[in-house]
Short mmCIF file of C-alpha atoms and ligand atoms in Angstrom, two decimals:
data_model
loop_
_atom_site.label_atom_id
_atom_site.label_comp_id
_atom_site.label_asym_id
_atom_site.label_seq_id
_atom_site.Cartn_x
_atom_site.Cartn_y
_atom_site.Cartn_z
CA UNK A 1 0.00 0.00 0.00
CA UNK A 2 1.34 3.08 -0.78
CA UNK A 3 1.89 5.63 2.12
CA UNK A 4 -0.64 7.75 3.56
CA UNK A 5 0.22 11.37 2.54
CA UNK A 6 -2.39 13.61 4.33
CA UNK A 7 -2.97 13.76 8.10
CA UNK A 8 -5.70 15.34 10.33
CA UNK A 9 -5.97 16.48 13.68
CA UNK A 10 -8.91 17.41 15.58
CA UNK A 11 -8.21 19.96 18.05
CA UNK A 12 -11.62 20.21 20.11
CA UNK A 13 -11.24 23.29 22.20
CA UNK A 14 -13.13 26.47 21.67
CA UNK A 15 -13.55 29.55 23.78
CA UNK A 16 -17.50 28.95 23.38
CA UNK A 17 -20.05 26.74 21.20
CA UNK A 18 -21.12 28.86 18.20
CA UNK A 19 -25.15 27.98 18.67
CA UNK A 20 -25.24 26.86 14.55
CA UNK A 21 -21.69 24.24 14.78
CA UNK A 22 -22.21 20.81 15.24
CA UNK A 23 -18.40 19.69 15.38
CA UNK A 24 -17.22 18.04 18.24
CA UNK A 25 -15.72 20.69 20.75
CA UNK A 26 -15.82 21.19 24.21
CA UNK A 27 -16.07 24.48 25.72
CA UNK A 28 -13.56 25.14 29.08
CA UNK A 29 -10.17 23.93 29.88
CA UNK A 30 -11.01 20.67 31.75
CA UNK A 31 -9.37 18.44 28.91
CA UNK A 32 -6.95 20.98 27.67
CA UNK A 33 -3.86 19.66 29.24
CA UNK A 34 -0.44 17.56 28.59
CA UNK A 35 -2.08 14.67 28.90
CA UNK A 36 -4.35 15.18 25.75
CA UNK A 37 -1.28 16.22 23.69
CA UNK A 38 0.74 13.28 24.74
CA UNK A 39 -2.24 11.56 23.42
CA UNK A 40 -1.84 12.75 20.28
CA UNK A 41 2.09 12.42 19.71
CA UNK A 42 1.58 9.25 21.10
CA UNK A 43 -1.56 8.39 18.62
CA UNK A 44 0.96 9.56 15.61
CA UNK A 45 3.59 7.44 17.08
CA UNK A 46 1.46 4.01 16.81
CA UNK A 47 0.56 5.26 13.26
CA UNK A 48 3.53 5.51 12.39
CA UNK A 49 4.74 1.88 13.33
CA UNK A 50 1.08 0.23 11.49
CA UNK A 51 1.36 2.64 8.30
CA UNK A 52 3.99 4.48 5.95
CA UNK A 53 3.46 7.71 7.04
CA UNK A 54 5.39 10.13 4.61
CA UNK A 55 3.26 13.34 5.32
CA UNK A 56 2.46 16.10 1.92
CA UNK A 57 -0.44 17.76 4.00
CA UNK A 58 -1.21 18.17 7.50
CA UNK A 59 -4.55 20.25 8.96
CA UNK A 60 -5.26 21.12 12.09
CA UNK A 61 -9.06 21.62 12.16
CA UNK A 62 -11.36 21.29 15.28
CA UNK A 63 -12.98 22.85 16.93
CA UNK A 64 -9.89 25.89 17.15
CA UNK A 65 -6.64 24.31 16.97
CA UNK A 66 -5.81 28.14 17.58
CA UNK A 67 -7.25 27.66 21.58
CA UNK A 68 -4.17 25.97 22.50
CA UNK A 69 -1.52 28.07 24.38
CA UNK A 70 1.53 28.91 23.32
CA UNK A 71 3.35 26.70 25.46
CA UNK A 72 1.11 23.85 24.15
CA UNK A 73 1.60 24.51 20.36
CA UNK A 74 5.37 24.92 20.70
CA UNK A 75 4.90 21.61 22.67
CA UNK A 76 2.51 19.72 20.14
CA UNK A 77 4.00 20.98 16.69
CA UNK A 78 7.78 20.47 17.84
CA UNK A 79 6.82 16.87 19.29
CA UNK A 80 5.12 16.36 15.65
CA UNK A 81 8.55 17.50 14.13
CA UNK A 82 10.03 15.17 16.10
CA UNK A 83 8.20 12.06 15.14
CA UNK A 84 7.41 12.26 11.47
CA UNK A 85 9.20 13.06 8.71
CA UNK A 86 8.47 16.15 7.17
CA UNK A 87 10.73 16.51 4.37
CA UNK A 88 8.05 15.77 1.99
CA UNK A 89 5.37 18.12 3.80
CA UNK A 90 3.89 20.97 1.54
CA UNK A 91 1.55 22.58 3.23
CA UNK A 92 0.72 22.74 6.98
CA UNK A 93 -2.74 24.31 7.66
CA UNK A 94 -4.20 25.48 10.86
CA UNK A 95 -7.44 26.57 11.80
CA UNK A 96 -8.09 29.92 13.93
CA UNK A 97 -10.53 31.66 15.32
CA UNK A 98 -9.85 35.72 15.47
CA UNK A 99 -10.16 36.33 18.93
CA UNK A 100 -7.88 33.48 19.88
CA UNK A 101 -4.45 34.46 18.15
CA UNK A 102 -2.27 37.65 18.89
CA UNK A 103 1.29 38.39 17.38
CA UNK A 104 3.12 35.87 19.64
CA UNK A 105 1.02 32.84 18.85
CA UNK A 106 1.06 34.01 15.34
CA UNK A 107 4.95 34.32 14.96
CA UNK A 108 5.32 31.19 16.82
CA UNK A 109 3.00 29.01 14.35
CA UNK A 110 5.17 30.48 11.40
CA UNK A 111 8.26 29.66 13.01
CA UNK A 112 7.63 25.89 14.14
CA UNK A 113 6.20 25.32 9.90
CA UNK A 114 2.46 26.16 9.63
CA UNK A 115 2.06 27.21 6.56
CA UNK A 116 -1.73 28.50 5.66
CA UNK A 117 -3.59 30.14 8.17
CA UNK A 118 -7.87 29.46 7.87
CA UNK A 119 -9.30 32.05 9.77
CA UNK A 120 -12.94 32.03 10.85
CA UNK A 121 -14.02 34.97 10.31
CA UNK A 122 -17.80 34.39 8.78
CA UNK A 123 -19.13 38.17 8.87
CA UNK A 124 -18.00 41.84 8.61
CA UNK A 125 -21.13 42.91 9.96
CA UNK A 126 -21.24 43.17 14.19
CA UNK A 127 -25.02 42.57 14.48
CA UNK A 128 -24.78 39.42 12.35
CA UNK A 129 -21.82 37.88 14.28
CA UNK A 130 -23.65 38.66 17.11
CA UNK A 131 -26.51 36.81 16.07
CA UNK A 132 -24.31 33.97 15.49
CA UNK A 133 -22.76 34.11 18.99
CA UNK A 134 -19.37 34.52 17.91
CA UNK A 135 -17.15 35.79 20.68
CA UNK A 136 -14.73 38.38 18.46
CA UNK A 137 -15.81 41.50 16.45
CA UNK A 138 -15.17 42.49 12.85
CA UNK A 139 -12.64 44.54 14.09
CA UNK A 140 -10.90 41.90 16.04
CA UNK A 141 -10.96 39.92 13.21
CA UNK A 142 -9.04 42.08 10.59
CA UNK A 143 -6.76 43.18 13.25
CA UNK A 144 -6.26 39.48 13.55
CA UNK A 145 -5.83 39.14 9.64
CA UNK A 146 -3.24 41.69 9.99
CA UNK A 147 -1.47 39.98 12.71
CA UNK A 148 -1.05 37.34 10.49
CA UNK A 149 0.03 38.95 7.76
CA UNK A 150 3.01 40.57 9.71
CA UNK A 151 4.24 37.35 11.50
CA UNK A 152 4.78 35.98 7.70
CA UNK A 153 1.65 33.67 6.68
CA UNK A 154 1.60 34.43 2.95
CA UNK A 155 -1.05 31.99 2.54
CA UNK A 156 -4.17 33.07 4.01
CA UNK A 157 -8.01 31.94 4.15
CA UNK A 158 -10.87 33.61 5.21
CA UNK A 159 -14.02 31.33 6.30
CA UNK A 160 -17.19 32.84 5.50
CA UNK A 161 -20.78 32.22 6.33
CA UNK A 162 -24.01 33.22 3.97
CA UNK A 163 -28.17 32.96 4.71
CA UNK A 164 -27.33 33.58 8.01
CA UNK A 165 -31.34 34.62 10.06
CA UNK A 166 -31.62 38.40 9.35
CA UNK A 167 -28.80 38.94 6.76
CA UNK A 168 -29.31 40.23 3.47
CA UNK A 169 -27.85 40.27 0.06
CA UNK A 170 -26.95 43.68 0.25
CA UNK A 171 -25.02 42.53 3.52
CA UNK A 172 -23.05 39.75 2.28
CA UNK A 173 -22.35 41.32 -0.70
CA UNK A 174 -20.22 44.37 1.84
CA UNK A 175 -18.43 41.01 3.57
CA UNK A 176 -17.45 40.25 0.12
CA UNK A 177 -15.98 43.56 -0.72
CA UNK A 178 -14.44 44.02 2.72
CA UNK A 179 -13.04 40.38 1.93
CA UNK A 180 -12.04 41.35 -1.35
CA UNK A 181 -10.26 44.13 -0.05
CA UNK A 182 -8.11 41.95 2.46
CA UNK A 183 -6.62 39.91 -0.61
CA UNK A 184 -6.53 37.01 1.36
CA UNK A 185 -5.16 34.11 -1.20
CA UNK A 186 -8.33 32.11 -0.61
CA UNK A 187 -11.87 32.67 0.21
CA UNK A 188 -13.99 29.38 1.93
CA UNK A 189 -17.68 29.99 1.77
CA UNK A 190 -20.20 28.64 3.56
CA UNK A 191 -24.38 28.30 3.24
CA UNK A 192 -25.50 28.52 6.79
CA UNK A 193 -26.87 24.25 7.70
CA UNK A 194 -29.32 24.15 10.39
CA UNK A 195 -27.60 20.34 11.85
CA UNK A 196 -29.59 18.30 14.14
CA UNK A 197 -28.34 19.22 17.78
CA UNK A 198 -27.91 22.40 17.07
CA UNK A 199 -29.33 25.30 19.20
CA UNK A 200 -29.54 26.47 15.40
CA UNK A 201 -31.97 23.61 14.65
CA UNK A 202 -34.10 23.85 17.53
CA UNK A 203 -34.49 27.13 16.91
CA UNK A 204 -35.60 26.09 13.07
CA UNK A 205 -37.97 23.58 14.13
CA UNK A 206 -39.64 25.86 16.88
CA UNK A 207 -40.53 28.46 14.07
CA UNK A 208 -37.90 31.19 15.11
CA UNK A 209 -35.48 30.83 11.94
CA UNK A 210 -36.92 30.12 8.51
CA UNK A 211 -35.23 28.11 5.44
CA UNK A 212 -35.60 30.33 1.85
CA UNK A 213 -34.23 27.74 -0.82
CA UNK A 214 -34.84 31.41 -3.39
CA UNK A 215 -32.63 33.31 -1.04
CA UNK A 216 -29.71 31.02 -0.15
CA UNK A 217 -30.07 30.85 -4.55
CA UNK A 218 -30.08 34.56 -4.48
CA UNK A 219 -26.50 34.31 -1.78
CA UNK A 220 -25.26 31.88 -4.29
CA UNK A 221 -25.45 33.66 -6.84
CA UNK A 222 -23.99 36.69 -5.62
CA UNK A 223 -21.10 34.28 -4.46
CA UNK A 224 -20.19 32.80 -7.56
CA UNK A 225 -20.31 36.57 -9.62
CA UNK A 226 -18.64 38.42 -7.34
CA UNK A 227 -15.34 36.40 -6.08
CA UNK A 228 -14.75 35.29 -9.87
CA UNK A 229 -14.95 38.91 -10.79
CA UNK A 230 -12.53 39.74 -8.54
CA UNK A 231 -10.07 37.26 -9.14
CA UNK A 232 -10.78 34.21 -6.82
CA UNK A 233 -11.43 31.15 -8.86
CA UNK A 234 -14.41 28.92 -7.84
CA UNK A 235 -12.37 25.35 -7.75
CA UNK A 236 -15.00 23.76 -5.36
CA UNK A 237 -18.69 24.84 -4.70
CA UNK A 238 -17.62 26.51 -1.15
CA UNK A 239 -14.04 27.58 -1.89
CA UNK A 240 -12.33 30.28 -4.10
CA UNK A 241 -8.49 30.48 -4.57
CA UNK A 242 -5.87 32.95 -6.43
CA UNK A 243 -3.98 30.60 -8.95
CA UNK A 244 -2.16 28.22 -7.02
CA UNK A 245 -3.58 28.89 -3.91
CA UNK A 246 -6.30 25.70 -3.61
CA UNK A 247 -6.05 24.20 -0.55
CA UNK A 248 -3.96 20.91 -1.65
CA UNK A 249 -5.13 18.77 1.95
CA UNK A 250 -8.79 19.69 1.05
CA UNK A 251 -8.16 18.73 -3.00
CA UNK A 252 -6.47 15.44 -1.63
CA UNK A 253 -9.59 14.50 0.08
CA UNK A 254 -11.77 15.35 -2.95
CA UNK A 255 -9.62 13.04 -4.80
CA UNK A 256 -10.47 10.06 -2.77
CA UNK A 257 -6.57 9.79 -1.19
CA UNK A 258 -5.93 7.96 1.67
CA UNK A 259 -5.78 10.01 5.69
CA UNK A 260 -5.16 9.67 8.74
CA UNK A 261 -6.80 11.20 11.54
CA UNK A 262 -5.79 11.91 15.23
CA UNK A 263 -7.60 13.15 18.15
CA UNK A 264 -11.09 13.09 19.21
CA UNK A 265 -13.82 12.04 16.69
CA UNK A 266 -11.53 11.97 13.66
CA UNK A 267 -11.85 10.00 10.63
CA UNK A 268 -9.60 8.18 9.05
CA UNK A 269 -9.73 6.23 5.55
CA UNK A 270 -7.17 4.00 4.28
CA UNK A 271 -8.42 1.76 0.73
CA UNK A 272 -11.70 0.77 1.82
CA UNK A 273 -11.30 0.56 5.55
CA UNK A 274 -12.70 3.75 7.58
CA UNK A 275 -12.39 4.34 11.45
CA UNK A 276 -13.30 7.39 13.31
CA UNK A 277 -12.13 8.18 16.68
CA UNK A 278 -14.11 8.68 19.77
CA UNK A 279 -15.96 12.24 20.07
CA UNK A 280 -14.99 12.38 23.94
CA UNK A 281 -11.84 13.81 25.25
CA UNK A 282 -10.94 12.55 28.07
CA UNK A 283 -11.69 9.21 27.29
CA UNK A 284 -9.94 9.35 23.56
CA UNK A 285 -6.61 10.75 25.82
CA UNK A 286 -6.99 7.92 28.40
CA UNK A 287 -7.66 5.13 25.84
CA UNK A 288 -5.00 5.69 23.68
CA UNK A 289 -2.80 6.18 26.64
CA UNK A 290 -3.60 3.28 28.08
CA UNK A 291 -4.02 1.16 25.04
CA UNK A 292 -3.16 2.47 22.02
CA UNK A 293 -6.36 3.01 20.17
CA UNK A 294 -9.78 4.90 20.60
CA UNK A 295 -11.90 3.70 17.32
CA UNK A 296 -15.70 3.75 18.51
CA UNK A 297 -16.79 3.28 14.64
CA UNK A 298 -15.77 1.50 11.68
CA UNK A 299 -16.42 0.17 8.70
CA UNK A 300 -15.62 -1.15 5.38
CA UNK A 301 -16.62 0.09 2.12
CA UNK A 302 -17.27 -1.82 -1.54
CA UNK A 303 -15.46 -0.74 -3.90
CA UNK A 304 -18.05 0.76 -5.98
CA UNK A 305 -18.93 2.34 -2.68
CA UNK A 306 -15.69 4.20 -2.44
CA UNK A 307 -15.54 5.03 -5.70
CA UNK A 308 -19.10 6.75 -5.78
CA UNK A 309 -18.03 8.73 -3.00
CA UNK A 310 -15.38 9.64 -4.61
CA UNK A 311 -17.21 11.01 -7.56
CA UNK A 312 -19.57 12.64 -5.63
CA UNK A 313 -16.60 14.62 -4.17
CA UNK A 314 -14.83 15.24 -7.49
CA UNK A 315 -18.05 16.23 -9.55
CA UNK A 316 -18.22 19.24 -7.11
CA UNK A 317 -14.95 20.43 -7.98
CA UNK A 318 -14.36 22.66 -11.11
CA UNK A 319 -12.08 20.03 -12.65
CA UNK A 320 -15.15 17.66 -13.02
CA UNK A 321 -14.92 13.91 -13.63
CA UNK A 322 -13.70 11.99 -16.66
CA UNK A 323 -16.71 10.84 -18.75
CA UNK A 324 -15.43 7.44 -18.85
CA UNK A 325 -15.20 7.08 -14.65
CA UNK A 326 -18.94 7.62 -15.13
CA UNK A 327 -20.30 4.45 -17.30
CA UNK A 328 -21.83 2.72 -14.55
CA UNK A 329 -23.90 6.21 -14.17
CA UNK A 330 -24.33 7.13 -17.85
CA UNK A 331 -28.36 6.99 -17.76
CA UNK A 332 -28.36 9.84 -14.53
CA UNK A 333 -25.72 11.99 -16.13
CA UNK A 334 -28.03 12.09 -19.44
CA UNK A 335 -30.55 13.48 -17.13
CA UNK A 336 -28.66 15.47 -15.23
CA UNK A 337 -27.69 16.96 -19.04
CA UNK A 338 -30.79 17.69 -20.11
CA UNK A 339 -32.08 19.67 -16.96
CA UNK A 340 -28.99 21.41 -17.54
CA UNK A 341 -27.21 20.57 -14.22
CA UNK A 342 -24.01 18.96 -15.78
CA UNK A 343 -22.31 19.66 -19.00
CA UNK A 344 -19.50 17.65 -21.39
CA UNK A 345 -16.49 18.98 -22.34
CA UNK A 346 -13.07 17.66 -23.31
CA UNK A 347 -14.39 14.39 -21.88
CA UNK A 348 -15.02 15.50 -18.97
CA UNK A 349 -18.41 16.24 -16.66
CA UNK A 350 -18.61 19.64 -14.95
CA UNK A 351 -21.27 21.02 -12.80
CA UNK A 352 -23.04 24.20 -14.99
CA UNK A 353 -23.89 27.04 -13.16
CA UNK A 354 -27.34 25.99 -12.28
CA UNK A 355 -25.78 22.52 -11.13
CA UNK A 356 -23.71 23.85 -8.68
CA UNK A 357 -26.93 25.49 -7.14
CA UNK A 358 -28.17 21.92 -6.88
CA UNK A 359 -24.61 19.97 -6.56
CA UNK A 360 -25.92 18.09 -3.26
CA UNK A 361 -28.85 16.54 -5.90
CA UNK A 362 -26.53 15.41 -8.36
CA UNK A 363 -23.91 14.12 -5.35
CA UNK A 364 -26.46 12.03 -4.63
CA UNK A 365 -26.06 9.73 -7.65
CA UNK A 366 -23.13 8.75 -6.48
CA UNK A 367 -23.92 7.39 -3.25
C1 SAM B 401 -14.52 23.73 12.19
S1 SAM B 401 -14.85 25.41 11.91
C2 SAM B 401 -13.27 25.95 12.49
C3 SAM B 401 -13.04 27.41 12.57
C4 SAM B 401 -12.96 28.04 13.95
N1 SAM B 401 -13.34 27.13 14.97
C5 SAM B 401 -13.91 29.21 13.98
O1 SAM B 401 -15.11 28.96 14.07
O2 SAM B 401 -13.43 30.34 13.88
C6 SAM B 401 -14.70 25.63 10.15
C7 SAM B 401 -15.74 26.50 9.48
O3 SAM B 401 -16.93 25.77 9.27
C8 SAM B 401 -17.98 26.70 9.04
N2 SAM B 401 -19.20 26.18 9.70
C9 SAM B 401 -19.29 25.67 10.94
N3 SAM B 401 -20.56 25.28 11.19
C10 SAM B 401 -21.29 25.56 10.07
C11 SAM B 401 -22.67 25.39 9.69
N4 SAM B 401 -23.56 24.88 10.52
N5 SAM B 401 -23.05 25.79 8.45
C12 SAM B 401 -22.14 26.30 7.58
N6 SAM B 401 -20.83 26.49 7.88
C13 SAM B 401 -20.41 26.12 9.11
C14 SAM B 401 -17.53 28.04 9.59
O4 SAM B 401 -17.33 28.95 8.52
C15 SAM B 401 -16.20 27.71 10.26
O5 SAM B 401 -15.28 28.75 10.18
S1 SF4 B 402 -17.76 27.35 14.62
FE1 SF4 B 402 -15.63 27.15 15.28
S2 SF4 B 402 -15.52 28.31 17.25
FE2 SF4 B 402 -17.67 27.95 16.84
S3 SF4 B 402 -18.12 26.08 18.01
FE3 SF4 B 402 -17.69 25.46 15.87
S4 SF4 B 402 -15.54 24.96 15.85
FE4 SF4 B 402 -15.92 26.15 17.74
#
């Protein structure tokens, strides 16, 4: 088997739970200690010994990877350096929320190899991050931006968030501009999901919030004009990138390559065998401490299964799939042609513009 290439980590901590997020994360400092990050060198170590581990892409996602002290990161990321080999390693990318890094954290990350910085920044409008209980201000978070900037990160992302209760076109189009105007190198955006356990959800169901399939079209829309316009390519329905910017972990998992995951509910896939961590802290640190692993799920795919999933990934990217990956599929993509949701060229399948408003639809013939 050919070694895995891209590795995960989920870093669960977060300063409080955003009422829409259904990631794992635990709010407070209860599990936020040694122990949990000798879990997690000590997770990579195992790996290491079961799998060839010759890393091209490591994230740091969570939760905010960015709530860990200094102290911690210079303690995590060194022991990482330590263990692996990273003389293959391209790109390092770590999540951050704006009200969680200042210039020393910053400068530190650059220094010990991160290489992209995501930041979660989802509004430039107060009243709307306010209404989706974020705990920094639009002017925290491009003084943030900034921070970044100076402490070296050429290779920045901004994390947005559209249909958001009570925003308006007019709205997100001004966090667009003021995004524009930040030149980050790569813009991820987000229609607002109302997931099950969500305050967000409850607040759905109860009659508070209301779902508008014409206006999350209408944010689309205005998505997909303006950040092309400006110079941000759309390479996957939720992310634009300068040329050369596209986030190469993220592309690796569109592909269908093999991961590994560490930490706390993370998934792994390796050919058709798929694991995913337990989504409990404290236990996940004292089980792999204790024995080594922390699985709670997993299971093993078909082929065909894999390989639909796969598609389903790929067909949402701009670089489409190869008509001839699609035979087993050939009667859906004719009718996925003629409502005009897919088109051929060069060989290849590619969402049309009305397709990618209804990409999750055609995704689903896949899987
Ligand atoms: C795992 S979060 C990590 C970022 C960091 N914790 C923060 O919030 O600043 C990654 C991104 O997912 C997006 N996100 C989270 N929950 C979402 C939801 N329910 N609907 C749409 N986007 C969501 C947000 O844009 C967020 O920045
Ligand atoms: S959106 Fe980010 S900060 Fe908010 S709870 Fe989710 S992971 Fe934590």
């Amino acid at each position: 088997m050919a070694a895995v290439e891209h590795l995960y980590f989920h870093i669960p901590f977060c300063p409080k739970l955003c009422p829409y997020c259904s990631f794992y994360v635990e709010v407070g400092s209860a599990n936020k200690t040694t122990r949990f990050l000798d879990a997690l060198l000590r997770e990579v170590e195992l790996a290491t010994t079961t799998h060839d581990v010759q890393p091209r892409t490591i994230y740091f996602g969570g939760g905010t990877p960015s709530a860990l002290s200094e102290a911690q990161l210079e303690y995590l990321l060194g022991g990482l350096r330590n263990r692996l080999d990273l003389s293959q390693l391209e790109e390092w990318d770590f999540e951050a929320n704006p009200a969680t890094v200042r210039a020393p954290k910053a400068r530190l990350l650059h220094s010990l190899g991160v290489t992209r910085l995501s930041l979660g920044v989802q509004s430039w409008d107060d009243a709307l991050l306010q209404t989706l209980g974020r705990v920094h201000s639009a002017a925290q978070a491009e003084e943030t931006f900034h921070v970044l900037r100076e402490a070296g990160f050429g290779n920045l992302n901004i994390d947005l968030m559209f249909a958001v209760p009570g925003q308006s076109v007019a709205q997100w189009e001004a966090t667009l501009s003021k995004t524009i105007a930040l030149q980050p190198e790569h813009v991820s955006s987000y229609c607002l999901t109302y997931e099950e356990d969500t305050d967000y959800f409850r607040r759905l169901t109860g009659g508070e919030f209301r779902q508008d399939d014409d206006r999350d079209v209408a944010f689309f829309e205005t998505t997909m004009q303006v950040l092309p316009a400006a110079g941000w390519a759309q390479y996957e329905i939720s992310n634009y990138a300068r040329a050369g910017r596209e986030s190469r972990h993220n592309q690796a998992y569109w592909r269908g390559a093999d991961y590994l995951g560490f930490g706390p509910s993370a998934f792994s896939t390796r050919g058709l065998h798929r694991w995913q961590n337990i989504p409990d802290t404290a236990e996940y640190s004292r089980r792999i401490l204790e024995t080594g692993t922390a699985g709670s799920f997993e299971e093993h795919l078909t082929p065909a299964q894999r390989r639909g999933e796969t598609l389903a990934f790929a067909m949402r990217t701009s670089q489409g799939v190869a008509a001839g990956e699609l035979t087993p599929w050939q009667d859906e993509m004719r009718e996925f042609q003629e409502l005009g949701l897919l088109a051929e060229q060069d060989g290849r399948f590619r969402l049309t513009q009305r397709g990618k408003l209804m990409a999750d639809s055609v995704a689903e013939a896949f899987v």
